[in-house]
Amino acid sequence: MDKSTLLEGDFLKQFKSGSEFTTFMDTLYKRGIEALLEGELDAHLGYDKHQKRSKTNARNGYSSKTIKTESGATQIQVPRDRESSFEPVIVPKGRQVSQGIENVIISLYAKGMSTSDIEEQLHEVYGFQLSTTSISRITDRINADILAWQNRPLDSVYLVVWMDGIVFKVREQSRVINKTVYIAVGLTKEGYKEVLGLWVGKNESASFWMNVLSDLKARGVEDILITATDNLQGFTQTIKTIFPQSNTQICIVHQIRNACKYVSYKDRKDFSQDMKNIYIAPTKQAAQAALEDFANKWQAKYQYAIKSWKDNWDELTVFFDFPVEIRKIIYTTNLIENLNGKIRKYTKNKLSFPTDEAVLKSVYLAVNEVAKVWTKPIQNWGIIINQFYLIFDQRIKNK
């Protein structure tokens, strides 16, 4: 056993009960908060305590304040200044909840807990009562963060942008209707996935995506090299209107699902196996030949399913123009659907939302939770970025 372990054991032996240890920790926390407040006032005044002051403003004693923390309610001494211009950050004026417990509340809300569930959790775990109204006010402060995040400047160029929508139930005029949260994820030149924004609208449509793309352009995006989307009618034309140079890839997985909707269950396995020969082909020419074989076999029985491939052929086969490593990340929207699945995990407990702002807040917080691990660089990034520069050298460098 090392010396530090022995010292820890001796230290803990001084406490005769759990309540004594809790009291000690409360005192330690209180002193820490008060020390931080003293530091804030030093910075505000421009000189340390007991130093000779060079300005008219000075310390002016203390006021008592009861705050609620992870450890329960505690009373602290808040330093004052003569001009009453000191605005503490760690425990702001007019607030009785420390930043620590606010972070706990926001984290619980992000993980899908309702305000009433959070109220109960705080009471059971931390031993103090905080009303659902107070909890709502704390989570509502996120709205300012959302506004700033939603309007932040973006990079001038993104290598890939995946776009998709996720549907939620939202109350509107005494009815519960479906609303779509539109999500755009960009791949940066450094290989990171970045959620570019969240927009709430009604049923997914190309016209609303026009608003999304216009917003991206207004925030500084000058070029998107490749887009990956579902086969929503008019989507490709919408993208080309805002970013005319963009290569627009329709998601193969969406195409497979849509085609299989028109196929009877007994034929679906064979139909899907034949369809697979199209998108695993090594070249676009080989894929074209596989499509002809596929059509010859199934055209008479499932004409509409074959037609959907032929009508969207140019956008379905864009990925064949790129090396295998790039193909893997653009021929489906699986990346953004993976994000949507994680968002669903955090929001599944909420059957419906009272307002558009409420659903946006929940999705934003869920994205923040997911982003802690989800935004890591994609695999084989060194190879992929070199391929992008070889193909799009000037478009990347000029931005």
CSV table of C-alpha atoms in Angstrom, one decimal:
chain,number,residue,atom,x,y,z
A,1,MET,CA,0.0,0.0,0.0
A,2,ASP,CA,1.5,3.4,-1.0
A,3,LYS,CA,1.8,6.4,1.3
A,4,SER,CA,-1.0,8.4,-0.4
A,5,THR,CA,-3.4,5.5,0.3
A,6,LEU,CA,-2.4,5.4,4.0
A,7,LEU,CA,-2.9,9.2,4.3
A,8,GLU,CA,-6.4,8.9,2.7
A,9,GLY,CA,-7.3,6.2,5.2
A,10,ASP,CA,-6.1,8.3,8.2
A,11,PHE,CA,-8.0,11.3,6.8
A,12,LEU,CA,-11.3,9.3,6.5
A,13,LYS,CA,-11.0,7.8,10.0
A,14,GLN,CA,-11.7,11.2,11.5
A,15,PHE,CA,-15.3,11.0,10.4
A,16,LYS,CA,-17.5,9.0,12.8
A,17,SER,CA,-20.5,8.9,10.5
A,18,GLY,CA,-21.7,9.6,7.0
A,19,SER,CA,-23.4,12.8,8.1
A,20,GLU,CA,-20.1,14.1,9.5
A,21,PHE,CA,-18.4,13.5,6.2
A,22,THR,CA,-21.3,15.2,4.3
A,23,THR,CA,-21.1,18.2,6.6
A,24,PHE,CA,-17.4,18.4,5.9
A,25,MET,CA,-18.0,18.3,2.2
A,26,ASP,CA,-20.7,20.9,2.4
A,27,THR,CA,-18.3,23.2,4.3
A,28,LEU,CA,-15.6,22.6,1.6
A,29,TYR,CA,-18.1,23.4,-1.1
A,30,LYS,CA,-19.2,26.6,0.6
A,31,ARG,CA,-15.6,27.7,1.0
A,32,GLY,CA,-14.9,26.9,-2.6
A,33,ILE,CA,-17.8,29.0,-3.8
A,34,GLU,CA,-16.9,31.9,-1.6
A,35,ALA,CA,-13.3,31.8,-2.7
A,36,LEU,CA,-14.4,31.8,-6.4
A,37,LEU,CA,-16.7,34.8,-5.6
A,38,GLU,CA,-13.7,36.7,-4.0
A,39,GLY,CA,-11.7,35.9,-7.1
A,40,GLU,CA,-14.5,37.3,-9.3
A,41,LEU,CA,-14.6,40.5,-7.3
A,42,ASP,CA,-10.8,40.9,-7.5
A,43,ALA,CA,-11.0,40.7,-11.3
A,44,HIS,CA,-13.9,43.1,-11.3
A,45,LEU,CA,-12.1,45.7,-9.1
A,46,GLY,CA,-8.8,45.2,-10.7
A,47,TYR,CA,-6.8,44.5,-7.6
A,48,ASP,CA,-6.5,41.8,-5.0
A,49,LYS,CA,-7.9,41.9,-1.5
A,50,HIS,CA,-5.7,43.9,1.0
A,51,GLN,CA,-3.8,45.5,-1.9
A,52,LYS,CA,-3.8,49.3,-2.2
A,53,ARG,CA,-6.5,50.3,-4.6
A,54,SER,CA,-6.1,52.7,-7.5
A,55,LYS,CA,-9.7,53.2,-8.3
A,56,THR,CA,-12.7,54.7,-6.5
A,57,ASN,CA,-14.7,51.5,-6.4
A,58,ALA,CA,-13.9,49.2,-3.4
A,59,ARG,CA,-15.1,46.2,-1.4
A,60,ASN,CA,-18.2,46.9,0.7
A,61,GLY,CA,-18.7,43.9,3.0
A,62,TYR,CA,-20.9,40.9,2.4
A,63,SER,CA,-24.5,39.8,2.0
A,64,SER,CA,-25.8,36.4,2.9
A,65,LYS,CA,-27.4,34.2,0.3
A,66,THR,CA,-28.9,30.7,0.4
A,67,ILE,CA,-28.3,28.7,-2.7
A,68,LYS,CA,-29.3,25.2,-3.8
A,69,THR,CA,-26.5,22.9,-4.8
A,70,GLU,CA,-25.9,19.2,-5.5
A,71,SER,CA,-25.4,18.9,-1.7
A,72,GLY,CA,-28.7,20.6,-0.8
A,73,ALA,CA,-29.3,24.2,0.5
A,74,THR,CA,-26.3,26.1,1.9
A,75,GLN,CA,-25.7,29.7,3.0
A,76,ILE,CA,-22.9,31.6,1.5
A,77,GLN,CA,-21.3,35.1,1.9
A,78,VAL,CA,-21.4,37.1,-1.3
A,79,PRO,CA,-18.9,40.0,-1.4
A,80,ARG,CA,-20.2,43.4,-2.5
A,81,ASP,CA,-18.7,46.6,-4.0
A,82,ARG,CA,-19.5,50.2,-3.2
A,83,GLU,CA,-20.9,50.9,-6.7
A,84,SER,CA,-23.1,47.8,-6.7
A,85,SER,CA,-21.7,47.0,-10.2
A,86,PHE,CA,-20.3,43.5,-9.3
A,87,GLU,CA,-22.3,40.8,-11.1
A,88,PRO,CA,-21.2,37.3,-9.9
A,89,VAL,CA,-21.0,34.7,-12.6
A,90,ILE,CA,-20.9,31.5,-10.6
A,91,VAL,CA,-24.0,32.5,-8.6
A,92,PRO,CA,-25.7,35.3,-10.6
A,93,LYS,CA,-27.9,37.9,-8.8
A,94,GLY,CA,-31.5,36.8,-8.5
A,95,ARG,CA,-30.6,33.1,-8.8
A,96,GLN,CA,-30.7,30.6,-6.0
A,97,VAL,CA,-29.3,27.7,-8.0
A,98,SER,CA,-25.6,27.2,-8.5
A,99,GLN,CA,-24.2,26.6,-12.0
A,100,GLY,CA,-23.4,23.0,-11.0
A,101,ILE,CA,-27.0,22.1,-10.3
A,102,GLU,CA,-28.1,23.9,-13.4
A,103,ASN,CA,-25.8,21.7,-15.4
A,104,VAL,CA,-27.3,18.6,-13.7
A,105,ILE,CA,-30.9,19.8,-14.6
A,106,ILE,CA,-30.0,20.5,-18.2
A,107,SER,CA,-28.2,17.2,-18.5
A,108,LEU,CA,-31.2,15.3,-17.1
A,109,TYR,CA,-33.5,17.2,-19.5
A,110,ALA,CA,-31.3,16.4,-22.4
A,111,LYS,CA,-31.6,12.7,-21.6
A,112,GLY,CA,-35.3,12.9,-22.0
A,113,MET,CA,-36.6,13.4,-18.4
A,114,SER,CA,-39.6,15.6,-18.0
A,115,THR,CA,-39.6,18.6,-15.6
A,116,SER,CA,-41.7,16.7,-13.0
A,117,ASP,CA,-39.3,13.7,-13.3
A,118,ILE,CA,-36.3,16.1,-12.7
A,119,GLU,CA,-38.1,17.6,-9.7
A,120,GLU,CA,-38.6,14.2,-8.1
A,121,GLN,CA,-35.0,13.2,-8.9
A,122,LEU,CA,-33.5,16.3,-7.3
A,123,HIS,CA,-35.6,15.7,-4.2
A,124,GLU,CA,-34.6,12.1,-3.9
A,125,VAL,CA,-30.9,12.5,-4.7
A,126,TYR,CA,-30.0,15.9,-3.5
A,127,GLY,CA,-32.6,16.4,-0.8
A,128,PHE,CA,-34.1,19.7,-1.8
A,129,GLN,CA,-37.3,20.8,-3.6
A,130,LEU,CA,-37.2,22.8,-6.8
A,131,SER,CA,-40.5,23.5,-8.6
A,132,THR,CA,-41.2,22.4,-12.1
A,133,THR,CA,-41.6,26.1,-13.0
A,134,SER,CA,-38.1,26.8,-11.8
A,135,ILE,CA,-36.8,23.8,-13.7
A,136,SER,CA,-38.5,25.0,-16.8
A,137,ARG,CA,-37.0,28.5,-16.4
A,138,ILE,CA,-33.5,26.9,-16.2
A,139,THR,CA,-34.0,24.8,-19.3
A,140,ASP,CA,-35.6,27.8,-21.1
A,141,ARG,CA,-32.3,29.7,-20.8
A,142,ILE,CA,-31.0,27.2,-23.4
A,143,ASN,CA,-33.1,29.1,-26.0
A,144,ALA,CA,-30.5,31.9,-26.1
A,145,ASP,CA,-27.8,29.3,-26.7
A,146,ILE,CA,-29.8,27.8,-29.5
A,147,LEU,CA,-30.3,31.1,-31.1
A,148,ALA,CA,-26.6,31.9,-31.0
A,149,TRP,CA,-25.7,28.4,-32.2
A,150,GLN,CA,-28.2,28.4,-35.0
A,151,ASN,CA,-26.9,31.8,-36.3
A,152,ARG,CA,-23.1,31.1,-35.9
A,153,PRO,CA,-20.9,31.5,-38.9
A,154,LEU,CA,-20.0,28.3,-40.8
A,155,ASP,CA,-17.1,27.2,-42.9
A,156,SER,CA,-16.9,28.4,-46.5
A,157,VAL,CA,-16.7,24.8,-47.9
A,158,TYR,CA,-17.9,21.4,-46.7
A,159,LEU,CA,-16.7,18.2,-48.3
A,160,VAL,CA,-20.0,16.4,-47.8
A,161,VAL,CA,-23.4,17.5,-46.3
A,162,TRP,CA,-25.9,14.9,-45.3
A,163,MET,CA,-29.5,16.1,-45.0
A,164,ASP,CA,-32.5,14.3,-43.5
A,165,GLY,CA,-35.6,15.0,-41.4
A,166,ILE,CA,-36.9,13.4,-38.2
A,167,VAL,CA,-40.6,13.6,-37.3
A,168,PHE,CA,-42.0,14.5,-33.9
A,169,LYS,CA,-45.5,14.9,-32.5
A,170,VAL,CA,-46.2,18.6,-31.6
A,171,ARG,CA,-49.3,20.3,-30.2
A,172,GLU,CA,-50.7,23.1,-32.3
A,173,GLN,CA,-54.0,24.8,-31.9
A,174,SER,CA,-55.5,22.0,-29.7
A,175,ARG,CA,-54.3,19.3,-32.0
A,176,VAL,CA,-51.3,17.1,-32.1
A,177,ILE,CA,-49.7,17.1,-35.5
A,178,ASN,CA,-46.5,15.8,-37.1
A,179,LYS,CA,-43.6,18.3,-37.4
A,180,THR,CA,-40.3,17.7,-39.0
A,181,VAL,CA,-36.9,18.7,-37.5
A,182,TYR,CA,-34.7,19.2,-40.5
A,183,ILE,CA,-31.1,18.3,-39.8
A,184,ALA,CA,-27.9,19.1,-41.9
A,185,VAL,CA,-24.6,17.5,-41.0
A,186,GLY,CA,-21.4,18.7,-42.7
A,187,LEU,CA,-18.0,17.0,-43.1
A,188,THR,CA,-15.3,19.6,-42.5
A,189,LYS,CA,-11.8,19.7,-44.1
A,190,GLU,CA,-10.4,18.4,-40.9
A,191,GLY,CA,-12.6,15.3,-41.0
A,192,TYR,CA,-15.1,16.2,-38.3
A,193,LYS,CA,-18.8,15.8,-38.5
A,194,GLU,CA,-20.6,19.0,-37.6
A,195,VAL,CA,-24.3,19.5,-37.1
A,196,LEU,CA,-24.9,22.7,-39.1
A,197,GLY,CA,-28.3,23.5,-37.8
A,198,LEU,CA,-31.8,22.4,-36.8
A,199,TRP,CA,-35.0,23.7,-38.4
A,200,VAL,CA,-38.6,22.9,-37.5
A,201,GLY,CA,-41.2,22.7,-40.2
A,202,LYS,CA,-44.2,20.7,-41.2
A,203,ASN,CA,-44.0,17.6,-43.5
A,204,GLU,CA,-40.7,17.3,-45.2
A,205,SER,CA,-40.6,19.1,-48.5
A,206,ALA,CA,-38.1,20.4,-51.1
A,207,SER,CA,-39.4,23.9,-50.6
A,208,PHE,CA,-38.5,23.9,-46.9
A,209,TRP,CA,-35.1,22.5,-47.7
A,210,MET,CA,-34.7,25.6,-49.9
A,211,ASN,CA,-35.0,27.7,-46.8
A,212,VAL,CA,-32.4,25.5,-45.0
A,213,LEU,CA,-29.9,25.7,-47.8
A,214,SER,CA,-30.4,29.5,-48.1
A,215,ASP,CA,-29.7,29.8,-44.4
A,216,LEU,CA,-26.5,27.8,-44.8
A,217,LYS,CA,-25.4,30.1,-47.6
A,218,ALA,CA,-26.3,33.3,-45.6
A,219,ARG,CA,-24.1,32.0,-42.7
A,220,GLY,CA,-21.0,31.7,-44.9
A,221,VAL,CA,-21.2,28.4,-46.8
A,222,GLU,CA,-20.0,29.1,-50.4
A,223,ASP,CA,-19.7,25.5,-51.7
A,224,ILE,CA,-20.7,22.0,-50.9
A,225,LEU,CA,-18.8,19.4,-52.8
A,226,ILE,CA,-21.2,16.5,-52.4
A,227,THR,CA,-24.7,16.2,-50.8
A,228,ALA,CA,-26.3,13.0,-49.6
A,229,THR,CA,-30.1,13.0,-49.3
A,230,ASP,CA,-33.2,10.9,-49.6
A,231,ASN,CA,-35.1,10.9,-52.9
A,232,LEU,CA,-37.6,13.5,-52.0
A,233,GLN,CA,-39.2,14.9,-55.1
A,234,GLY,CA,-37.5,18.1,-56.3
A,235,PHE,CA,-34.6,17.9,-53.7
A,236,THR,CA,-31.8,17.7,-56.3
A,237,GLN,CA,-33.1,20.7,-58.2
A,238,THR,CA,-33.4,22.6,-54.9
A,239,ILE,CA,-29.8,21.9,-54.0
A,240,LYS,CA,-28.6,22.9,-57.5
A,241,THR,CA,-30.5,26.2,-57.2
A,242,ILE,CA,-28.4,27.2,-54.2
A,243,PHE,CA,-25.2,25.3,-54.7
A,244,PRO,CA,-25.0,24.6,-58.5
A,245,GLN,CA,-21.7,22.9,-58.5
A,246,SER,CA,-22.6,20.3,-55.8
A,247,ASN,CA,-22.6,16.6,-56.7
A,248,THR,CA,-26.0,15.4,-55.5
A,249,GLN,CA,-26.2,11.7,-54.4
A,250,ILE,CA,-29.5,10.1,-53.5
A,251,CYS,CA,-29.3,7.6,-50.7
A,252,ILE,CA,-29.2,4.0,-52.0
A,253,VAL,CA,-30.8,2.7,-48.8
A,254,HIS,CA,-33.8,5.0,-49.2
A,255,GLN,CA,-34.1,3.8,-52.8
A,256,ILE,CA,-34.0,0.1,-51.8
A,257,ARG,CA,-36.8,0.7,-49.2
A,258,ASN,CA,-38.9,2.7,-51.7
A,259,ALA,CA,-38.6,0.1,-54.4
A,260,CYS,CA,-39.4,-2.8,-52.0
A,261,LYS,CA,-42.6,-1.1,-51.0
A,262,TYR,CA,-44.1,-2.2,-54.3
A,263,VAL,CA,-42.9,-5.8,-54.1
A,264,SER,CA,-44.9,-8.7,-52.6
A,265,TYR,CA,-43.4,-10.3,-49.5
A,266,LYS,CA,-42.8,-13.7,-51.2
A,267,ASP,CA,-40.7,-12.0,-53.9
A,268,ARG,CA,-38.9,-9.5,-51.7
A,269,LYS,CA,-35.8,-11.6,-50.9
A,270,ASP,CA,-35.0,-12.5,-54.5
A,271,PHE,CA,-35.9,-9.0,-55.7
A,272,SER,CA,-33.5,-7.4,-53.1
A,273,GLN,CA,-30.7,-9.8,-54.0
A,274,ASP,CA,-30.9,-8.9,-57.7
A,275,MET,CA,-31.2,-5.2,-56.8
A,276,LYS,CA,-27.9,-5.5,-54.8
A,277,ASN,CA,-26.0,-6.3,-58.0
A,278,ILE,CA,-26.7,-2.8,-59.1
A,279,TYR,CA,-25.1,-0.8,-56.3
A,280,ILE,CA,-22.2,-3.2,-55.5
A,281,ALA,CA,-21.0,-3.1,-59.1
A,282,PRO,CA,-17.4,-1.9,-59.5
A,283,THR,CA,-18.2,0.8,-62.1
A,284,LYS,CA,-21.2,2.8,-63.4
A,285,GLN,CA,-21.1,0.9,-66.7
A,286,ALA,CA,-21.4,-2.4,-64.8
A,287,ALA,CA,-24.2,-1.0,-62.7
A,288,GLN,CA,-26.0,0.0,-65.9
A,289,ALA,CA,-25.7,-3.5,-67.2
A,290,ALA,CA,-26.9,-4.9,-63.8
A,291,LEU,CA,-29.9,-2.6,-64.0
A,292,GLU,CA,-30.9,-3.9,-67.4
A,293,ASP,CA,-30.7,-7.5,-66.2
A,294,PHE,CA,-32.7,-6.5,-63.2
A,295,ALA,CA,-35.4,-4.8,-65.3
A,296,ASN,CA,-35.6,-7.7,-67.8
A,297,LYS,CA,-36.3,-10.1,-64.9
A,298,TRP,CA,-38.8,-8.0,-62.9
A,299,GLN,CA,-40.2,-5.3,-65.2
A,300,ALA,CA,-43.4,-7.2,-66.1
A,301,LYS,CA,-44.3,-7.8,-62.5
A,302,TYR,CA,-43.0,-4.7,-60.7
A,303,GLN,CA,-42.9,-2.0,-63.3
A,304,TYR,CA,-43.2,1.0,-60.9
A,305,ALA,CA,-40.3,-0.3,-58.7
A,306,ILE,CA,-38.0,-0.5,-61.8
A,307,LYS,CA,-39.2,2.9,-63.0
A,308,SER,CA,-38.1,4.5,-59.7
A,309,TRP,CA,-34.5,3.3,-60.4
A,310,LYS,CA,-34.5,4.6,-63.9
A,311,ASP,CA,-36.1,7.9,-63.1
A,312,ASN,CA,-33.4,8.7,-60.4
A,313,TRP,CA,-30.5,7.0,-62.1
A,314,ASP,CA,-28.2,9.9,-62.5
A,315,GLU,CA,-28.5,10.9,-58.8
A,316,LEU,CA,-28.3,7.3,-57.6
A,317,THR,CA,-25.0,6.6,-59.3
A,318,VAL,CA,-23.0,9.8,-58.5
A,319,PHE,CA,-21.0,7.8,-56.0
A,320,PHE,CA,-19.4,5.7,-58.8
A,321,ASP,CA,-17.5,8.8,-59.9
A,322,PHE,CA,-15.4,8.6,-56.7
A,323,PRO,CA,-12.9,6.2,-55.2
A,324,VAL,CA,-14.1,3.4,-52.9
A,325,GLU,CA,-13.3,5.2,-49.7
A,326,ILE,CA,-15.4,8.2,-50.6
A,327,ARG,CA,-18.2,6.0,-52.0
A,328,LYS,CA,-18.6,4.4,-48.6
A,329,ILE,CA,-19.5,7.7,-46.9
A,330,ILE,CA,-21.7,9.2,-49.5
A,331,TYR,CA,-23.9,6.5,-51.1
A,332,THR,CA,-26.2,6.4,-48.1
A,333,THR,CA,-27.5,8.8,-45.4
A,334,ASN,CA,-26.7,6.2,-42.7
A,335,LEU,CA,-24.4,8.6,-41.0
A,336,ILE,CA,-27.2,11.1,-40.3
A,337,GLU,CA,-29.8,8.3,-39.7
A,338,ASN,CA,-27.4,7.1,-37.0
A,339,LEU,CA,-27.5,10.5,-35.4
A,340,ASN,CA,-31.3,10.5,-35.7
A,341,GLY,CA,-31.4,7.2,-33.9
A,342,LYS,CA,-29.4,8.6,-31.0
A,343,ILE,CA,-31.7,11.7,-30.9
A,344,ARG,CA,-34.7,9.3,-30.6
A,345,LYS,CA,-33.0,7.6,-27.7
A,346,TYR,CA,-32.9,10.9,-25.7
A,347,THR,CA,-36.4,12.0,-26.8
A,348,LYS,CA,-38.4,8.7,-26.7
A,349,ASN,CA,-40.0,9.4,-23.3
A,350,LYS,CA,-41.8,12.5,-24.7
A,351,LEU,CA,-44.8,11.4,-26.6
A,352,SER,CA,-45.5,14.9,-27.8
A,353,PHE,CA,-44.2,18.4,-27.4
A,354,PRO,CA,-46.2,21.5,-26.4
A,355,THR,CA,-44.5,23.9,-28.9
A,356,ASP,CA,-42.0,24.1,-31.8
A,357,GLU,CA,-39.5,25.7,-29.3
A,358,ALA,CA,-39.9,22.7,-26.9
A,359,VAL,CA,-39.0,20.1,-29.6
A,360,LEU,CA,-36.1,22.2,-30.9
A,361,LYS,CA,-34.8,22.6,-27.3
A,362,SER,CA,-34.9,18.8,-26.7
A,363,VAL,CA,-33.3,18.0,-30.0
A,364,TYR,CA,-30.6,20.6,-29.5
A,365,LEU,CA,-29.7,19.2,-26.1
A,366,ALA,CA,-29.7,15.7,-27.5
A,367,VAL,CA,-27.3,16.7,-30.2
A,368,ASN,CA,-25.0,18.2,-27.6
A,369,GLU,CA,-25.0,14.9,-25.7
A,370,VAL,CA,-24.4,12.9,-28.9
A,371,ALA,CA,-21.7,15.2,-30.1
A,372,LYS,CA,-19.4,14.3,-27.2
A,373,VAL,CA,-18.4,11.2,-29.0
A,374,TRP,CA,-20.2,11.3,-32.4
A,375,THR,CA,-18.2,14.1,-34.0
A,376,LYS,CA,-14.8,12.2,-34.0
A,377,PRO,CA,-13.0,12.1,-37.4
A,378,ILE,CA,-14.2,9.4,-39.7
A,379,GLN,CA,-12.1,6.3,-40.4
A,380,ASN,CA,-9.3,6.3,-43.0
A,381,TRP,CA,-9.4,10.1,-43.0
A,382,GLY,CA,-5.8,10.5,-44.3
A,383,ILE,CA,-6.7,8.6,-47.4
A,384,ILE,CA,-10.1,10.3,-47.9
A,385,ILE,CA,-8.9,13.9,-47.6
A,386,ASN,CA,-6.1,13.2,-50.1
A,387,GLN,CA,-8.7,11.9,-52.6
A,388,PHE,CA,-10.8,15.0,-52.0
A,389,TYR,CA,-7.9,17.3,-52.8
A,390,LEU,CA,-7.0,15.3,-55.9
A,391,ILE,CA,-10.5,15.6,-57.2
A,392,PHE,CA,-11.6,19.1,-55.9
A,393,ASP,CA,-8.2,20.8,-55.4
A,394,GLN,CA,-9.2,24.3,-56.5
A,395,ARG,CA,-12.7,24.3,-55.1
A,396,ILE,CA,-11.2,23.5,-51.7
A,397,LYS,CA,-8.2,25.8,-51.8
A,398,ASN,CA,-10.2,28.7,-53.2
A,399,LYS,CA,-12.5,28.8,-50.3
